[in-house]
mmCIF file of C-alpha atoms in Angstrom:
data_model
loop_
_atom_site.group_PDB
_atom_site.id
_atom_site.type_symbol
_atom_site.label_atom_id
_atom_site.label_comp_id
_atom_site.label_asym_id
_atom_site.label_seq_id
_atom_site.Cartn_x
_atom_site.Cartn_y
_atom_site.Cartn_z
ATOM 1 C CA MET A 539 32.160 34.195 111.201
ATOM 2 C CA LEU A 540 34.542 34.191 108.233
ATOM 3 C CA THR A 541 35.661 37.707 109.136
ATOM 4 C CA VAL A 542 36.623 36.555 112.631
ATOM 5 C CA ALA A 543 38.473 33.545 111.205
ATOM 6 C CA LYS A 544 40.376 35.737 108.735
ATOM 7 C CA GLY A 545 41.292 38.147 111.518
ATOM 8 C CA THR A 546 42.529 35.308 113.695
ATOM 9 C CA ILE A 547 44.570 33.845 110.852
ATOM 10 C CA GLY A 548 46.120 37.269 110.217
ATOM 11 C CA ALA A 549 46.882 37.740 113.904
ATOM 12 C CA VAL A 550 48.576 34.333 114.103
ATOM 13 C CA MET A 551 50.682 35.278 111.066
ATOM 14 C CA PHE A 552 51.722 38.530 112.745
ATOM 15 C CA PHE A 553 52.742 36.712 115.922
ATOM 16 C CA LEU A 554 54.662 34.154 113.866
ATOM 17 C CA GLU A 555 56.544 37.008 112.183
ATOM 18 C CA LEU A 556 57.478 38.393 115.597
ATOM 19 C CA GLY A 557 58.312 34.871 116.733
ATOM 20 C CA VAL A 558 60.975 34.575 114.050
ATOM 21 C CA LEU A 559 62.704 37.720 115.309
ATOM 22 C CA ILE A 560 62.472 36.575 118.921
ATOM 23 C CA SER A 561 63.754 33.099 117.996
ATOM 24 C CA LEU A 562 66.753 34.570 116.196
ATOM 25 C CA ALA A 563 67.539 36.855 119.125
ATOM 26 C CA TYR A 564 67.259 33.966 121.575
ATOM 27 C CA TRP A 565 69.506 31.832 119.392
ATOM 28 C CA GLY A 566 72.111 34.592 119.156
ATOM 29 C CA PHE A 567 72.178 35.341 122.849
ATOM 30 C CA THR A 568 72.451 31.671 123.828
ATOM 31 C CA ARG A 569 75.524 30.877 121.722
ATOM 32 C CA GLU A 570 78.588 29.850 123.702
ATOM 33 C CA VAL A 571 80.837 32.597 122.413
ATOM 34 C CA ASN A 572 82.199 35.810 123.870
ATOM 35 C CA ILE A 573 79.763 38.551 124.849
ATOM 36 C CA LEU A 574 80.462 40.752 121.829
ATOM 37 C CA VAL A 575 79.600 37.958 119.405
ATOM 38 C CA LYS A 576 76.470 37.161 121.441
ATOM 39 C CA ILE A 577 75.373 40.789 121.152
ATOM 40 C CA LEU A 578 76.156 40.850 117.448
ATOM 41 C CA LEU A 579 74.190 37.658 116.785
ATOM 42 C CA GLY A 580 71.377 38.424 119.229
ATOM 43 C CA LEU A 581 70.714 41.891 117.844
ATOM 44 C CA GLY A 582 72.156 41.640 114.344
ATOM 45 C CA GLY A 583 70.292 38.509 113.248
ATOM 46 C CA PRO A 584 66.843 39.935 113.962
ATOM 47 C CA ALA A 585 67.865 43.303 112.494
ATOM 48 C CA VAL A 586 68.923 41.698 109.212
ATOM 49 C CA PHE A 587 65.751 39.608 109.044
ATOM 50 C CA ALA A 588 63.517 42.582 109.883
ATOM 51 C CA THR A 589 65.204 44.591 107.126
ATOM 52 C CA LEU A 590 64.630 41.793 104.619
ATOM 53 C CA TRP A 591 60.973 41.537 105.657
ATOM 54 C CA GLY A 592 60.550 45.280 105.217
ATOM 55 C CA LEU A 593 62.161 45.212 101.781
ATOM 56 C CA PHE A 594 60.293 42.239 100.341
ATOM 57 C CA MET A 595 57.190 41.318 102.345
ATOM 58 C CA ALA A 596 55.766 44.229 104.364
ATOM 59 C CA GLY A 597 52.042 44.106 103.601
ATOM 60 C CA GLY A 598 51.910 45.820 100.232
ATOM 61 C CA LYS A 599 54.237 48.597 101.381
ATOM 62 C CA ALA A 600 57.515 46.858 100.606
ATOM 63 C CA PRO A 601 59.566 48.586 97.913
ATOM 64 C CA HIS A 602 60.388 45.227 96.271
ATOM 65 C CA GLN A 603 57.192 43.287 97.034
ATOM 66 C CA LEU A 604 57.480 39.584 96.220
ATOM 67 C CA HIS A 605 54.660 37.625 94.595
ATOM 68 C CA GLY A 606 53.906 34.039 93.700
ATOM 69 C CA ILE A 607 56.599 31.429 94.070
ATOM 70 C CA ALA A 608 59.223 33.981 95.151
ATOM 71 C CA ARG A 609 56.983 35.054 98.051
ATOM 72 C CA ALA A 610 56.313 31.450 99.025
ATOM 73 C CA ALA A 611 60.029 30.621 98.950
ATOM 74 C CA PHE A 612 60.864 33.688 101.041
ATOM 75 C CA GLU A 613 58.223 32.723 103.609
ATOM 76 C CA VAL A 614 59.467 29.142 103.854
ATOM 77 C CA VAL A 615 63.046 30.318 104.413
ATOM 78 C CA TRP A 616 61.953 33.071 106.845
ATOM 79 C CA PHE A 617 59.753 30.904 109.055
ATOM 80 C CA GLY A 618 62.037 27.903 108.639
ATOM 81 C CA ALA A 619 64.854 30.023 110.038
ATOM 82 C CA GLY A 620 62.715 30.798 113.075
ATOM 83 C CA ALA A 621 62.003 27.116 113.667
ATOM 84 C CA ALA A 622 65.653 26.199 113.055
ATOM 85 C CA ALA A 623 66.850 28.891 115.469
ATOM 86 C CA LEU A 624 64.658 27.452 118.202
ATOM 87 C CA ALA A 625 65.881 23.927 117.497
ATOM 88 C CA ALA A 626 69.520 25.064 117.399
ATOM 89 C CA SER A 627 68.996 26.718 120.777
ATOM 90 C CA GLY A 628 67.979 23.387 122.258
ATOM 91 C CA LEU A 629 64.244 24.079 122.061
ATOM 92 C CA VAL A 630 63.515 21.365 119.511
ATOM 93 C CA THR A 631 59.882 20.859 120.514
ATOM 94 C CA ALA A 632 59.251 24.594 120.316
ATOM 95 C CA GLY A 633 60.834 24.641 116.869
ATOM 96 C CA VAL A 634 58.608 21.819 115.658
ATOM 97 C CA VAL A 635 55.507 23.485 117.113
ATOM 98 C CA PHE A 636 56.504 26.775 115.481
ATOM 99 C CA ALA A 637 56.867 25.063 112.096
ATOM 100 C CA VAL A 638 53.544 23.230 112.437
ATOM 101 C CA VAL A 639 51.699 26.428 113.396
ATOM 102 C CA TYR A 640 53.223 28.167 110.369
ATOM 103 C CA VAL A 641 52.144 25.367 108.008
ATOM 104 C CA VAL A 642 48.602 25.276 109.415
ATOM 105 C CA ASP A 643 48.330 29.066 109.228
ATOM 106 C CA GLY A 644 49.671 29.007 105.667
ATOM 107 C CA VAL A 645 47.094 26.437 104.586
ATOM 108 C CA LEU A 646 44.324 28.459 106.228
ATOM 109 C CA ARG A 647 45.555 31.623 104.466
ATOM 110 C CA LEU A 648 45.360 29.776 101.155
ATOM 111 C CA LEU A 649 41.867 28.460 101.896
ATOM 112 C CA THR A 650 40.601 31.930 102.841
ATOM 113 C CA ASP A 651 42.383 33.768 99.986
ATOM 114 C CA GLN A 652 44.662 35.737 102.316
ATOM 115 C CA VAL A 653 47.854 35.183 100.388
#
């Protein structure tokens, strides 16, 4: 049973990670600016965030793996940016739900030693 719960918690975390990238892309493409800026924001924002994730957080494979408080701070900023991007795009409820799911998943990761 615990194995299934841990797998589910991990899967939710993975989908939250993807959700941040999708949220940033959505935010970028919905800005009321010219098409070139939309493309830059819609593709560039997720690209920058994905690069940062790969450098600092990628499941033990990151060249500059963060630990402890630095990891926690990075996560809060990362997932907070996803929630903020949704809210800034006019999807405030989705942003709040995203943030709540992240917090619940984070607490469950702590309780099951998946940090």
